[in-house]
Amino acid sequence: MLLRIDHVGIACENLDEKIAFYESTFGVTVVSREVNEEQGVKEAMLHVADGEGGGSYIQLLEPLSAGSPVGKFLAKRGEGIHHVAYGVSDVTKAMEAIGAKGVRLVDLHPRHGAMGTSIAFLHPKDVGGVLTELVESPPRPS
Ligand code: MC0
């Protein structure tokens, strides 16, 4: 069901500072920056590698407000890994299959994610404390 690790989401206080750190330390490059109002974040994707069905990225996340999911996470735990995201070929089918195993779906329907993806979150309390995201990438241009 899982094609690859699509991205690791990392919560940070200051997006520009964290981008500069990752670029200078690891030699990775920002390939996308977006504000996602629905998710309450401004975020950047830094390319690491290519894999089956899409790439693998580091996603840096700065909250838009203290009450957003990333804002609450930062207040409680500080900067660090916020979620792990797996690439899937069909996010709706993956949600159905995983939901049928009793794992709570945070999202009842796929939502808009970075770079045109369709995403859905699984509740961290049902995945061993790890907020888990499913990601379906848009078709690649041929
Ligand atoms: C919360 N908890 C986490 C967690 N966030 N555990 C592990 N990793 C996380 N990231 C734990 C809390 O510590 C708490 O446990 C319990 O879950 C309830 O959390 P809460 O903060 O009190 O509040 P809730 O219940 O309102 O929200 C938790 C929930 C929420 C996971 C449902 O954060 C959510 O909807 N997340 C999905 C959306 C999201 O994270 N969006 C931002 C990234 P204790 O034991 O202390 O009670 S958007 C994104 O990444 C997009 C742009 C993309 O990838 O393209």
mmCIF file of C-alpha atoms and ligand atoms in Angstrom:
data_model
loop_
_atom_site.group_PDB
_atom_site.id
_atom_site.type_symbol
_atom_site.label_atom_id
_atom_site.label_comp_id
_atom_site.label_asym_id
_atom_site.label_seq_id
_atom_site.Cartn_x
_atom_site.Cartn_y
_atom_site.Cartn_z
ATOM 1 C CA MET A 1 0.000 0.000 0.000
ATOM 2 C CA LEU A 2 2.810 2.445 0.866
ATOM 3 C CA LEU A 3 5.006 3.535 -2.038
ATOM 4 C CA ARG A 4 7.664 5.586 -0.269
ATOM 5 C CA ILE A 5 8.225 8.106 2.502
ATOM 6 C CA ASP A 6 6.838 11.218 0.818
ATOM 7 C CA HIS A 7 7.988 13.646 3.475
ATOM 8 C CA VAL A 8 8.860 14.216 7.080
ATOM 9 C CA GLY A 9 7.038 17.255 8.473
ATOM 10 C CA ILE A 10 9.092 19.338 10.881
ATOM 11 C CA ALA A 11 7.519 22.016 13.060
ATOM 12 C CA CYS A 12 9.518 25.219 13.424
ATOM 13 C CA GLU A 13 9.137 28.704 14.864
ATOM 14 C CA ASN A 14 10.682 30.540 11.917
ATOM 15 C CA LEU A 15 10.397 29.106 8.409
ATOM 16 C CA ASP A 16 13.030 31.306 6.738
ATOM 17 C CA GLU A 17 15.640 30.570 9.394
ATOM 18 C CA LYS A 18 14.958 26.830 9.240
ATOM 19 C CA ILE A 19 15.134 26.779 5.428
ATOM 20 C CA ALA A 20 18.525 28.493 5.592
ATOM 21 C CA PHE A 21 19.734 25.899 8.098
ATOM 22 C CA TYR A 22 18.602 22.907 6.020
ATOM 23 C CA GLU A 23 19.989 24.348 2.777
ATOM 24 C CA SER A 24 23.383 25.161 4.230
ATOM 25 C CA THR A 25 23.687 22.014 6.362
ATOM 26 C CA PHE A 26 22.327 19.341 4.013
ATOM 27 C CA GLY A 27 22.608 20.950 0.576
ATOM 28 C CA VAL A 28 18.887 20.481 -0.117
ATOM 29 C CA THR A 29 16.841 22.969 -2.126
ATOM 30 C CA VAL A 30 13.377 24.436 -1.685
ATOM 31 C CA VAL A 31 11.136 23.323 -4.550
ATOM 32 C CA SER A 32 7.836 24.718 -3.257
ATOM 33 C CA ARG A 33 6.555 27.242 -0.742
ATOM 34 C CA GLU A 34 2.866 27.618 0.102
ATOM 35 C CA VAL A 35 0.476 29.047 2.639
ATOM 36 C CA ASN A 36 -2.213 26.495 3.464
ATOM 37 C CA GLU A 37 -4.952 28.371 5.331
ATOM 38 C CA GLU A 38 -7.062 25.247 5.843
ATOM 39 C CA GLN A 39 -4.170 23.517 7.641
ATOM 40 C CA GLY A 40 -3.018 26.676 9.409
ATOM 41 C CA VAL A 41 0.554 26.590 8.101
ATOM 42 C CA LYS A 42 3.069 28.193 5.851
ATOM 43 C CA GLU A 43 5.354 25.504 4.591
ATOM 44 C CA ALA A 44 8.309 24.708 2.360
ATOM 45 C CA MET A 45 9.198 21.459 0.613
ATOM 46 C CA LEU A 46 12.901 20.649 0.233
ATOM 47 C CA HIS A 47 13.724 17.912 -2.256
ATOM 48 C CA VAL A 48 15.708 14.895 -1.045
ATOM 49 C CA ALA A 49 15.217 12.131 -3.624
ATOM 50 C CA ASP A 50 12.924 10.674 -6.263
ATOM 51 C CA GLY A 51 10.898 7.544 -5.587
ATOM 52 C CA GLU A 52 8.017 5.442 -6.842
ATOM 53 C CA GLY A 53 5.061 7.682 -7.720
ATOM 54 C CA GLY A 54 6.747 10.909 -6.600
ATOM 55 C CA GLY A 55 9.577 12.506 -4.667
ATOM 56 C CA SER A 56 10.748 12.464 -1.075
ATOM 57 C CA TYR A 57 10.975 15.746 0.798
ATOM 58 C CA ILE A 58 11.663 17.501 4.058
ATOM 59 C CA GLN A 59 8.637 19.664 4.838
ATOM 60 C CA LEU A 60 9.227 22.631 7.123
ATOM 61 C CA LEU A 61 6.102 23.948 8.849
ATOM 62 C CA GLU A 62 5.532 27.280 10.577
ATOM 63 C CA PRO A 63 2.107 27.806 12.169
ATOM 64 C CA LEU A 64 -0.163 30.642 11.068
ATOM 65 C CA SER A 65 -1.646 30.861 14.580
ATOM 66 C CA ALA A 66 -1.133 29.509 18.091
ATOM 67 C CA GLY A 67 -4.405 27.568 17.916
ATOM 68 C CA SER A 68 -3.548 25.666 14.721
ATOM 69 C CA PRO A 69 -2.327 22.037 14.911
ATOM 70 C CA VAL A 70 1.320 23.039 14.460
ATOM 71 C CA GLY A 71 0.931 26.004 16.840
ATOM 72 C CA LYS A 72 -0.424 23.715 19.562
ATOM 73 C CA PHE A 73 2.306 21.146 18.870
ATOM 74 C CA LEU A 74 5.075 23.771 19.211
ATOM 75 C CA ALA A 75 3.647 25.085 22.474
ATOM 76 C CA LYS A 76 3.459 21.579 23.928
ATOM 77 C CA ARG A 77 6.587 19.915 22.533
ATOM 78 C CA GLY A 78 8.763 22.571 20.898
ATOM 79 C CA GLU A 79 10.411 22.255 17.507
ATOM 80 C CA GLY A 80 10.833 18.793 16.025
ATOM 81 C CA ILE A 81 9.219 16.062 13.930
ATOM 82 C CA HIS A 82 5.511 16.795 13.599
ATOM 83 C CA HIS A 83 4.407 14.015 11.238
ATOM 84 C CA VAL A 84 5.507 11.321 8.806
ATOM 85 C CA ALA A 85 3.853 11.183 5.387
ATOM 86 C CA TYR A 86 3.681 8.096 3.156
ATOM 87 C CA GLY A 87 3.039 8.132 -0.565
ATOM 88 C CA VAL A 88 0.065 6.065 -1.746
ATOM 89 C CA SER A 89 -1.366 5.596 -5.224
ATOM 90 C CA ASP A 90 -4.994 6.244 -4.179
ATOM 91 C CA VAL A 91 -5.558 8.160 -0.949
ATOM 92 C CA THR A 92 -9.308 7.415 -0.758
ATOM 93 C CA LYS A 93 -8.722 3.657 -1.074
ATOM 94 C CA ALA A 94 -5.896 3.802 1.473
ATOM 95 C CA MET A 95 -8.150 5.704 3.928
ATOM 96 C CA GLU A 96 -10.871 3.070 3.518
ATOM 97 C CA ALA A 97 -8.466 0.179 4.042
ATOM 98 C CA ILE A 98 -6.749 1.729 7.068
ATOM 99 C CA GLY A 99 -10.005 3.000 8.592
ATOM 100 C CA ALA A 100 -11.448 -0.516 8.327
ATOM 101 C CA LYS A 101 -8.642 -1.686 10.639
ATOM 102 C CA GLY A 102 -9.926 0.642 13.367
ATOM 103 C CA VAL A 103 -7.423 3.470 12.941
ATOM 104 C CA ARG A 104 -9.177 6.831 13.373
ATOM 105 C CA LEU A 105 -9.110 9.062 10.307
ATOM 106 C CA VAL A 106 -8.646 12.735 11.200
ATOM 107 C CA ASP A 107 -10.032 13.642 7.779
ATOM 108 C CA LEU A 108 -13.217 12.105 6.422
ATOM 109 C CA HIS A 109 -12.309 13.259 2.919
ATOM 110 C CA PRO A 110 -8.944 13.999 1.297
ATOM 111 C CA ARG A 111 -7.734 17.578 1.608
ATOM 112 C CA HIS A 112 -5.421 19.819 -0.367
ATOM 113 C CA GLY A 113 -1.730 19.288 0.432
ATOM 114 C CA ALA A 114 1.563 20.734 -0.764
ATOM 115 C CA MET A 115 2.373 20.721 -4.488
ATOM 116 C CA GLY A 116 -1.086 19.660 -5.658
ATOM 117 C CA THR A 117 -1.285 16.523 -3.534
ATOM 118 C CA SER A 118 -4.379 14.975 -1.946
ATOM 119 C CA ILE A 119 -3.756 14.218 1.713
ATOM 120 C CA ALA A 120 -5.383 12.656 4.747
ATOM 121 C CA PHE A 121 -4.195 12.371 8.345
ATOM 122 C CA LEU A 122 -4.439 9.370 10.693
ATOM 123 C CA HIS A 123 -4.815 10.046 14.402
ATOM 124 C CA PRO A 124 -1.475 9.835 16.254
ATOM 125 C CA LYS A 125 -3.070 8.049 19.199
ATOM 126 C CA ASP A 126 -3.879 5.088 16.913
ATOM 127 C CA VAL A 127 -0.452 5.023 15.223
ATOM 128 C CA GLY A 128 1.835 4.651 18.214
ATOM 129 C CA GLY A 129 2.062 8.377 18.897
ATOM 130 C CA VAL A 130 2.999 9.312 15.320
ATOM 131 C CA LEU A 131 0.801 11.742 13.409
ATOM 132 C CA THR A 132 0.677 9.984 10.042
ATOM 133 C CA GLU A 133 -0.271 11.445 6.678
ATOM 134 C CA LEU A 134 -1.219 9.687 3.440
ATOM 135 C CA VAL A 135 -0.237 11.504 0.254
ATOM 136 C CA GLU A 136 -1.442 10.954 -3.298
ATOM 137 C CA SER A 137 0.684 12.898 -5.763
ATOM 138 C CA PRO A 138 -0.808 14.440 -8.901
ATOM 139 C CA PRO A 139 -0.007 12.587 -12.143
ATOM 140 C CA ARG A 140 3.455 13.414 -13.478
ATOM 141 C CA PRO A 141 3.528 15.153 -16.869
ATOM 142 C CA SER A 142 4.511 12.654 -19.581
HETATM 143 C C1 MC0 B 1 -1.159 16.203 18.628
HETATM 144 N N1 MC0 B 1 -0.759 15.080 19.246
HETATM 145 C C2 MC0 B 1 0.271 14.565 18.583
HETATM 146 C C3 MC0 B 1 0.497 15.452 17.511
HETATM 147 N N2 MC0 B 1 -0.401 16.456 17.568
HETATM 148 N N3 MC0 B 1 1.013 13.462 18.776
HETATM 149 C C4 MC0 B 1 2.002 13.235 17.909
HETATM 150 N N4 MC0 B 1 2.289 14.048 16.862
HETATM 151 C C5 MC0 B 1 1.568 15.164 16.636
HETATM 152 N N5 MC0 B 1 1.860 15.961 15.608
HETATM 153 C C6 MC0 B 1 -1.330 14.491 20.448
HETATM 154 C C7 MC0 B 1 -1.296 15.509 21.584
HETATM 155 O O1 MC0 B 1 -0.054 15.496 22.241
HETATM 156 C C8 MC0 B 1 -2.417 15.027 22.462
HETATM 157 O O2 MC0 B 1 -2.005 13.952 23.254
HETATM 158 C C9 MC0 B 1 -3.442 14.511 21.472
HETATM 159 O O3 MC0 B 1 -2.707 14.203 20.275
HETATM 160 C C10 MC0 B 1 -4.498 15.553 21.161
HETATM 161 O O4 MC0 B 1 -3.851 16.675 20.578
HETATM 162 P P1 MC0 B 1 -4.260 18.194 20.795
HETATM 163 O O5 MC0 B 1 -3.189 19.047 20.216
HETATM 164 O O6 MC0 B 1 -4.665 18.395 22.198
HETATM 165 O O7 MC0 B 1 -5.503 18.564 19.951
HETATM 166 P P2 MC0 B 1 -6.499 18.006 18.933
HETATM 167 O O8 MC0 B 1 -7.101 16.727 19.415
HETATM 168 O O9 MC0 B 1 -7.412 19.147 18.677
HETATM 169 O O10 MC0 B 1 -5.635 17.756 17.590
HETATM 170 C C11 MC0 B 1 -4.847 16.635 17.326
HETATM 171 C C12 MC0 B 1 -4.940 16.311 15.811
HETATM 172 C C13 MC0 B 1 -4.668 17.624 15.029
HETATM 173 C C14 MC0 B 1 -3.931 15.246 15.493
HETATM 174 C C15 MC0 B 1 -6.363 15.781 15.513
HETATM 175 O O11 MC0 B 1 -3.371 18.094 15.326
HETATM 176 C C16 MC0 B 1 -4.855 17.468 13.549
HETATM 177 O O12 MC0 B 1 -5.969 17.548 13.019
HETATM 178 N N6 MC0 B 1 -3.741 17.231 12.797
HETATM 179 C C17 MC0 B 1 -3.831 17.012 11.358
HETATM 180 C C18 MC0 B 1 -3.668 18.293 10.588
HETATM 181 C C19 MC0 B 1 -2.308 18.923 10.746
HETATM 182 O O13 MC0 B 1 -1.518 18.531 11.607
HETATM 183 N N7 MC0 B 1 -2.018 19.950 9.886
HETATM 184 C C20 MC0 B 1 -0.741 20.639 9.900
HETATM 185 C C21 MC0 B 1 0.175 20.077 8.866
HETATM 186 P P3 MC0 B 1 -2.005 14.000 24.856
HETATM 187 O O14 MC0 B 1 -1.511 12.652 25.279
HETATM 188 O O15 MC0 B 1 -1.121 15.115 25.219
HETATM 189 O O16 MC0 B 1 -3.447 14.230 25.208
HETATM 190 S S1 MC0 B 1 -0.459 20.407 7.263
HETATM 191 C C22 MC0 B 1 0.482 19.583 6.179
HETATM 192 O O17 MC0 B 1 1.410 18.923 6.581
HETATM 193 C C23 MC0 B 1 0.109 19.743 4.706
HETATM 194 C C24 MC0 B 1 0.244 21.181 4.291
HETATM 195 C C25 MC0 B 1 0.936 18.826 3.777
HETATM 196 O O18 MC0 B 1 1.591 17.874 4.245
HETATM 197 O O19 MC0 B 1 0.926 19.066 2.560
#
